Amino acid sequence: MPADLDQSSAPASKTKFWNDPDKRAILFQIIIVVLVVGTIGHFVSNALTNLETRGITTGFGFLSQSSGFDILLTLIPYDATYTFGHTFVVGLLNTLLVGFLGVVLATILGFIMGVARLSNNWLISKLAMCYIETFRNIPLLLQIFFWYVAVLGPLPGPRQSIEIGSAFLNNRGLYTPAPVFESGFWFVVVAFFAAIALCWYLVRWNHRRQDLTGQQFPIFWSSVGILIAVPLVVYFFAGSPMSWDYPELKGFNFKGGNVIIPELTALLLALTIYTAAFIAEIVRSGIEAVNKGQTEASHALGISNAKTLRLIVIPQALRVIIPPLTSQYLNLIKNSSLATAIGYPDLVAVFMGTTLNQTGQAIEIIFMTMAVYLTISLLVSAFMNWYNKIMALAER
């Protein structure tokens, strides 16, 4: 009997290599790694050979060379004598400007349209539905061209500008007075941050007060009043340390003040309206995912529709809204690269376009541009995942 057991267990102890799933998995992983590394090595070797054949040097030394061209919109000082490194920073800031403003405006418009889509008012609901179904089914590039060519293009020239108070609107942009900050203005800045801290303390005090007494405090309007009144009082006590630089028509264009170029306006309008249509559907589905019993119970307690939506429905709907909302934010930021179609000087236009044409450093420039968009997307995704964890339902 023991001999039989030894004979039956012998084959099991000498399992063939192909019959062991763990060993097969290790082998397959090694093969995949070798193939991936070999493919990357082949492409790198091929690229270096082609660059050497064409006499193109590699490296990032070109970033210290003078660019030799101006940029239409700059958030930092820049002219043709600055380096390609400064060009990269200018394009990055212009991309971040469009991305940030687009996310904020699209979120606001999307939430409004999503709530309007569920309105009991037939007209408001149908108008919101028409907006959503129209703009989310028209390609974004066509919408960008529509705003740029059909809406902003026909505006009059600088000499026939439309005057709006101290501002002037024409086909070269919207010219507005620019604030000129003097030395004492930092007192106003400090007062503003102090007002923010005071509002934060007021919100915490209101929560404790409501938990103890059940009484509510007009926290919103109180905070707005503090944010306006405190800096304004300090501004006047500091001697009004700010003046205005007004735009003036000199020759064929305006000088002075600030200008919002039509490329920025068209791109921002298209991105906002297009993305907001998708966000509206996300908001609508999130609200409908909340059990209707929550709303009925709220109404039974005499809570108004506005407070029911703000305090009960939306906080629960956010758990459903946030994950797909993150995807829309990422899409908006990546779609901003279409700015090059109308000449808005974002990172793709000024760095991967003009800079690439002048230097020929295709690999380095494309790598840097891809790395920027990847980094921005990962940061936005990480922030939204963190916020989603905060809003997640706490379980015991």
Coordinates of C-alpha atoms in Angstrom, one line a residue:
M1 CA 0.0 0.0 0.0
P2 CA 2.7 2.6 0.8
A3 CA 4.5 1.7 -2.5
D4 CA 1.3 2.4 -4.4
L5 CA 1.0 5.8 -2.7
D6 CA 4.6 6.7 -3.7
Q7 CA 4.1 5.7 -7.3
S8 CA 0.9 7.8 -7.5
S9 CA 2.5 10.8 -6.0
A10 CA 5.6 10.7 -8.1
P11 CA 4.1 12.2 -11.3
A12 CA 2.5 15.0 -9.3
S13 CA 5.9 16.1 -7.8
K14 CA 7.5 16.2 -11.3
T15 CA 4.9 18.4 -13.0
K16 CA 5.9 19.4 -16.5
F17 CA 6.9 23.1 -17.1
W18 CA 3.9 23.8 -19.4
N19 CA 1.4 22.3 -17.0
D20 CA 2.5 24.8 -14.2
P21 CA 0.4 28.0 -14.6
D22 CA 2.8 30.0 -12.4
K23 CA 5.8 29.2 -14.5
R24 CA 3.9 29.8 -17.7
A25 CA 2.9 33.2 -16.4
I26 CA 6.5 34.1 -15.6
L27 CA 7.6 33.0 -19.0
F28 CA 4.9 35.0 -20.8
Q29 CA 5.8 38.1 -18.8
I30 CA 9.5 37.8 -19.7
I31 CA 8.6 37.5 -23.4
I32 CA 6.4 40.6 -23.3
V33 CA 9.0 42.6 -21.5
V34 CA 11.6 41.6 -24.0
L35 CA 9.3 42.5 -26.9
V36 CA 8.4 45.9 -25.4
V37 CA 12.0 46.8 -24.6
G38 CA 13.2 45.6 -28.1
T39 CA 10.5 47.6 -29.8
I40 CA 11.3 50.8 -27.9
G41 CA 15.0 50.2 -28.6
H42 CA 14.4 49.8 -32.3
F43 CA 12.4 53.0 -32.5
V44 CA 15.0 55.0 -30.5
S45 CA 17.8 53.6 -32.6
N46 CA 15.9 54.4 -35.8
A47 CA 15.1 57.9 -34.7
L48 CA 18.7 58.7 -33.7
T49 CA 20.0 57.3 -37.0
N50 CA 17.5 59.5 -39.0
L51 CA 18.4 62.6 -36.9
E52 CA 22.1 62.0 -37.5
T53 CA 21.6 61.5 -41.2
R54 CA 19.7 64.9 -41.4
G55 CA 22.3 66.7 -39.2
I56 CA 19.8 67.4 -36.4
T57 CA 21.4 67.5 -33.0
T58 CA 19.4 66.1 -30.0
G59 CA 19.0 67.6 -26.5
F60 CA 17.3 70.5 -24.9
G61 CA 19.9 73.1 -25.5
F62 CA 17.5 74.9 -27.9
L63 CA 15.5 76.1 -25.0
S64 CA 18.1 78.7 -24.2
Q65 CA 18.1 80.1 -27.8
S66 CA 16.3 83.3 -28.7
S67 CA 12.9 82.7 -30.1
G68 CA 12.7 85.6 -32.6
F69 CA 8.9 85.9 -32.7
D70 CA 6.2 87.6 -30.7
I71 CA 3.1 86.0 -29.2
L72 CA -0.4 87.4 -29.4
L73 CA -1.4 86.8 -25.8
T74 CA 1.1 86.6 -22.9
L75 CA 0.4 86.4 -19.2
I76 CA 4.0 87.2 -18.3
P77 CA 6.5 89.6 -19.9
Y78 CA 7.6 88.3 -23.3
D79 CA 9.0 89.6 -26.6
A80 CA 11.0 88.3 -29.6
T81 CA 14.3 88.5 -27.6
Y82 CA 13.1 85.9 -25.1
T83 CA 14.2 82.3 -25.3
F84 CA 12.3 79.2 -26.4
G85 CA 12.1 78.2 -22.8
H86 CA 10.0 81.3 -22.1
T87 CA 7.9 80.4 -25.2
F88 CA 7.2 77.1 -23.6
V89 CA 6.1 78.8 -20.3
V90 CA 3.9 81.3 -22.1
G91 CA 2.2 78.6 -24.1
L92 CA 1.7 76.5 -20.9
L93 CA 0.1 79.4 -19.1
N94 CA -2.2 80.2 -22.0
T95 CA -3.3 76.5 -22.0
L96 CA -3.9 76.6 -18.2
L97 CA -5.9 79.8 -18.5
V98 CA -8.3 78.3 -21.0
G99 CA -8.5 75.0 -19.1
F100 CA -9.2 76.6 -15.8
L101 CA -11.8 79.1 -17.1
G102 CA -13.4 76.4 -19.2
V103 CA -13.8 74.0 -16.3
V104 CA -15.3 76.6 -14.1
L105 CA -17.7 78.1 -16.7
A106 CA -18.7 74.6 -18.1
T107 CA -19.4 73.4 -14.5
I108 CA -21.7 76.3 -13.7
L109 CA -23.5 76.2 -17.0
G110 CA -23.8 72.4 -17.0
F111 CA -25.3 72.3 -13.5
I112 CA -27.8 75.0 -14.4
M113 CA -28.9 73.2 -17.6
G114 CA -28.9 69.8 -15.8
V115 CA -31.3 71.1 -13.1
A116 CA -33.4 73.0 -15.8
R117 CA -33.7 69.8 -17.7
L118 CA -35.7 68.3 -14.7
S119 CA -37.8 71.5 -14.2
N120 CA -41.5 71.1 -13.8
N121 CA -41.8 74.1 -16.1
W122 CA -42.4 72.6 -19.6
L123 CA -40.8 75.5 -21.5
I124 CA -37.6 75.6 -19.4
S125 CA -37.3 71.8 -19.6
K126 CA -37.7 71.7 -23.4
L127 CA -35.3 74.7 -23.9
A128 CA -32.7 72.9 -21.8
M129 CA -33.2 69.7 -23.8
C130 CA -32.8 71.5 -27.1
Y131 CA -29.6 73.1 -25.9
I132 CA -28.2 69.8 -24.7
E133 CA -29.2 67.8 -27.8
T134 CA -28.0 70.6 -30.2
F135 CA -24.6 71.5 -28.9
R136 CA -23.4 68.0 -27.8
N137 CA -24.1 66.6 -31.3
I138 CA -22.2 69.3 -33.3
P139 CA -18.4 68.7 -33.6
L140 CA -16.4 71.0 -31.3
L141 CA -14.1 72.2 -34.1
L142 CA -17.2 73.4 -36.0
Q143 CA -18.4 75.3 -33.0
I144 CA -15.0 77.0 -32.6
F145 CA -15.1 78.1 -36.2
F146 CA -18.7 79.3 -35.8
W147 CA -17.9 81.6 -32.8
Y148 CA -14.7 82.8 -34.4
V149 CA -15.8 83.4 -38.0
A150 CA -19.5 83.9 -37.9
V151 CA -20.0 85.7 -34.6
L152 CA -16.8 87.6 -33.8
G153 CA -15.5 87.9 -37.3
P154 CA -18.1 90.4 -38.6
L155 CA -17.5 92.9 -35.8
P156 CA -16.3 96.4 -36.9
G157 CA -12.7 97.5 -37.1
P158 CA -10.9 99.5 -34.4
R159 CA -12.0 102.9 -35.8
Q160 CA -15.7 101.8 -35.8
S161 CA -15.5 100.1 -32.4
I162 CA -18.6 99.5 -30.3
E163 CA -18.2 101.6 -27.2
I164 CA -19.4 100.1 -24.0
G165 CA -18.7 102.6 -21.3
S166 CA -14.9 102.8 -21.0
A167 CA -14.6 99.5 -23.0
F168 CA -14.4 99.1 -26.8
L169 CA -15.4 96.0 -28.8
N170 CA -14.1 95.3 -32.3
N171 CA -12.8 92.5 -34.5
R172 CA -9.4 92.6 -32.7
G173 CA -10.9 92.0 -29.2
L174 CA -12.5 93.6 -26.2
Y175 CA -10.4 96.5 -24.8
T176 CA -11.1 97.3 -21.2
P177 CA -9.5 99.5 -18.6
A178 CA -6.5 97.9 -16.8
P179 CA -6.0 98.3 -13.0
V180 CA -2.6 99.8 -12.0
F181 CA -1.7 98.7 -8.5
E182 CA 0.3 101.1 -6.4
S183 CA 2.6 100.3 -3.4
G184 CA -0.1 100.3 -0.7
F185 CA -2.4 97.8 -2.5
W186 CA -0.9 94.9 -0.7
F187 CA -2.9 96.0 2.4
V188 CA -6.1 95.3 0.4
V189 CA -4.8 91.9 -0.6
V190 CA -4.1 91.0 3.0
A191 CA -7.6 92.3 4.0
F192 CA -9.1 90.0 1.3
F193 CA -7.4 86.9 2.7
A194 CA -8.4 88.0 6.2
A195 CA -12.0 88.2 5.0
I196 CA -11.7 84.7 3.6
A197 CA -10.5 83.4 7.0
L198 CA -13.3 85.2 8.7
C199 CA -15.9 83.6 6.4
W200 CA -14.4 80.2 7.1
Y201 CA -14.7 80.7 10.8
L202 CA -18.3 82.0 10.3
V203 CA -19.2 78.8 8.4
R204 CA -17.9 76.6 11.2
W205 CA -19.6 78.7 13.8
N206 CA -22.9 78.4 11.9
H207 CA -22.6 74.6 11.7
R208 CA -22.1 74.4 15.5
R209 CA -24.9 76.8 16.2
Q210 CA -27.3 74.9 13.9
D211 CA -26.4 71.5 15.5
L212 CA -27.1 72.9 18.9
T213 CA -30.2 75.1 18.3
G214 CA -31.5 74.1 14.9
Q215 CA -31.5 77.7 13.9
Q216 CA -30.0 78.8 10.6
F217 CA -27.9 81.9 9.9
P218 CA -27.8 83.7 6.5
I219 CA -24.3 82.5 5.9
F220 CA -24.1 83.1 2.1
W221 CA -25.1 86.8 2.1
S222 CA -23.1 87.4 5.2
S223 CA -20.0 85.9 3.6
V224 CA -20.5 87.9 0.4
G225 CA -20.8 91.1 2.5
I226 CA -17.6 90.4 4.4
L227 CA -15.7 89.6 1.3
I228 CA -16.7 92.9 -0.3
A229 CA -16.8 95.2 2.8
V230 CA -13.5 94.3 4.5
P231 CA -11.2 94.9 1.5
L232 CA -13.3 97.9 0.4
V233 CA -12.9 99.6 3.8
V234 CA -9.1 98.9 3.8
Y235 CA -8.9 100.2 0.2
F236 CA -10.3 103.6 1.2
F237 CA -8.3 103.8 4.4
A238 CA -5.1 103.0 2.4
G239 CA -5.8 106.1 0.2
S240 CA -7.2 104.2 -2.8
P241 CA -3.9 102.7 -3.9
M242 CA -5.1 101.8 -7.4
S243 CA -5.6 103.7 -10.7
W244 CA -6.8 102.8 -14.1
D245 CA -5.1 102.6 -17.5
Y246 CA -7.8 103.4 -20.1
P247 CA -7.5 102.1 -23.7
E248 CA -7.2 104.9 -26.4
L249 CA -7.4 104.7 -30.2
K250 CA -3.9 105.6 -31.6
G251 CA -3.5 105.1 -35.3
F252 CA -5.1 101.9 -36.5
N253 CA -5.5 100.2 -33.1
F254 CA -6.0 100.8 -29.4
K255 CA -3.2 101.3 -27.0
G256 CA -3.3 100.8 -23.2
G257 CA -5.7 98.8 -21.0
N258 CA -6.4 95.1 -21.3
V259 CA -7.5 93.3 -24.4
I260 CA -9.4 90.0 -24.5
I261 CA -8.5 88.7 -28.0
P262 CA -11.3 87.1 -30.1
E263 CA -9.3 83.8 -30.3
L264 CA -9.6 83.4 -26.6
T265 CA -13.3 84.4 -26.5
A266 CA -14.2 82.0 -29.4
L267 CA -12.3 79.1 -27.9
L268 CA -13.7 79.6 -24.4
L269 CA -17.3 79.9 -25.6
A270 CA -17.0 76.8 -27.7
L271 CA -15.4 74.7 -25.0
T272 CA -17.8 75.9 -22.3
I273 CA -21.0 75.4 -24.3
Y274 CA -19.9 72.1 -25.8
T275 CA -18.7 70.5 -22.5
A276 CA -21.6 72.0 -20.5
A277 CA -24.0 70.0 -22.6
F278 CA -22.4 66.7 -21.5
I279 CA -22.1 67.9 -17.9
A280 CA -25.8 68.7 -17.9
E281 CA -26.7 65.1 -18.8
I282 CA -24.4 63.9 -16.1
V283 CA -26.1 66.2 -13.5
R284 CA -29.5 65.1 -14.7
S285 CA -28.7 61.4 -14.4
G286 CA -27.1 62.0 -11.0
I287 CA -30.2 63.8 -9.6
E288 CA -32.5 61.1 -11.0
A289 CA -30.3 58.4 -9.3
V290 CA -31.3 59.8 -5.9
N291 CA -34.3 58.0 -4.4
K292 CA -37.5 60.1 -4.9
G293 CA -38.4 59.2 -1.3
Q294 CA -35.7 61.7 -0.2
T295 CA -37.5 64.5 -2.0
E296 CA -41.0 63.4 -0.8
A297 CA -39.8 63.2 2.8
S298 CA -38.2 66.6 2.5
H299 CA -41.5 68.1 1.2
A300 CA -43.4 66.4 4.0
L301 CA -41.2 68.3 6.5
G302 CA -42.1 71.6 4.8
I303 CA -38.7 72.1 3.2
S304 CA -38.7 74.3 0.1
N305 CA -37.8 72.9 -3.3
A306 CA -34.6 75.0 -3.5
K307 CA -33.4 73.8 -0.1
T308 CA -34.3 70.3 -0.9
L309 CA -32.2 70.4 -4.0
R310 CA -29.3 72.2 -2.4
L311 CA -29.1 70.4 1.0
I312 CA -30.5 66.9 0.2
V313 CA -30.5 66.0 -3.4
I314 CA -27.3 67.5 -4.8
P315 CA -25.0 66.2 -2.0
Q316 CA -26.2 62.7 -2.6
A317 CA -26.1 63.1 -6.4
L318 CA -22.5 64.2 -6.3
R319 CA -21.5 60.6 -5.5
V320 CA -22.8 59.6 -8.9
I321 CA -21.8 62.8 -10.7
I322 CA -18.1 63.2 -9.8
P323 CA -16.6 60.1 -11.7
P324 CA -18.0 61.0 -15.1
L325 CA -17.5 64.7 -14.4
T326 CA -13.8 64.0 -14.1
S327 CA -13.8 62.6 -17.6
Q328 CA -15.4 65.7 -19.0
Y329 CA -12.8 67.9 -17.3
L330 CA -10.0 65.9 -18.8
N331 CA -11.7 66.1 -22.2
L332 CA -12.1 69.9 -22.0
I333 CA -8.4 70.3 -21.1
K334 CA -7.3 68.1 -24.0
N335 CA -9.8 69.6 -26.4
S336 CA -8.2 73.0 -25.8
S337 CA -5.4 71.9 -28.1
L338 CA -7.8 72.6 -31.0
A339 CA -7.0 76.3 -30.3
T340 CA -4.3 76.1 -33.0
A341 CA -7.1 76.0 -35.6
I342 CA -8.0 79.7 -34.9
G343 CA -4.6 80.9 -33.9
Y344 CA -4.9 81.0 -30.1
P345 CA -1.4 80.9 -28.8
D346 CA -1.6 77.8 -26.5
L347 CA 1.1 75.3 -25.9
V348 CA 0.4 73.3 -29.1
A349 CA 0.4 76.4 -31.3
V350 CA 3.4 78.3 -30.0
F351 CA 5.6 75.4 -28.9
M352 CA 4.7 72.4 -31.0
G353 CA 3.9 74.6 -33.9
T354 CA 6.1 77.7 -34.3
T355 CA 9.0 76.5 -32.1
L356 CA 9.1 73.1 -33.8
N357 CA 9.2 74.7 -37.2
Q358 CA 12.1 77.0 -36.2
T359 CA 14.3 74.5 -34.3
G360 CA 13.4 71.1 -35.9
Q361 CA 13.7 69.5 -32.4
A362 CA 10.6 67.3 -33.0
I363 CA 11.3 64.6 -30.5
E364 CA 12.1 66.9 -27.6
I365 CA 9.2 69.3 -28.3
I366 CA 6.6 66.6 -28.8
F367 CA 7.8 64.8 -25.7
M368 CA 7.6 67.9 -23.6
T369 CA 4.1 68.8 -24.9
M370 CA 2.8 65.2 -24.3
A371 CA 4.3 65.3 -20.8
V372 CA 2.5 68.6 -20.0
Y373 CA -0.9 67.3 -21.0
L374 CA -0.2 64.0 -19.2
T375 CA 0.8 65.8 -16.0
I376 CA -2.2 68.1 -16.1
S377 CA -4.6 65.2 -16.6
L378 CA -3.0 63.1 -13.8
L379 CA -3.2 66.1 -11.4
V380 CA -6.9 66.8 -12.3
S381 CA -7.7 63.1 -11.9
A382 CA -5.9 62.8 -8.6
F383 CA -7.8 65.9 -7.2
M384 CA -11.2 64.6 -8.4
N385 CA -10.5 61.2 -6.9
W386 CA -9.6 62.8 -3.6
Y387 CA -12.8 64.9 -3.7
N388 CA -14.8 61.8 -4.6
K389 CA -13.5 60.0 -1.5
I390 CA -14.5 63.0 0.6
M391 CA -18.0 62.9 -0.8
A392 CA -18.3 59.1 -0.6
L393 CA -20.9 57.6 1.7
A394 CA -19.3 56.8 5.1
E395 CA -19.9 53.3 6.1
R396 CA -19.5 51.6 9.5

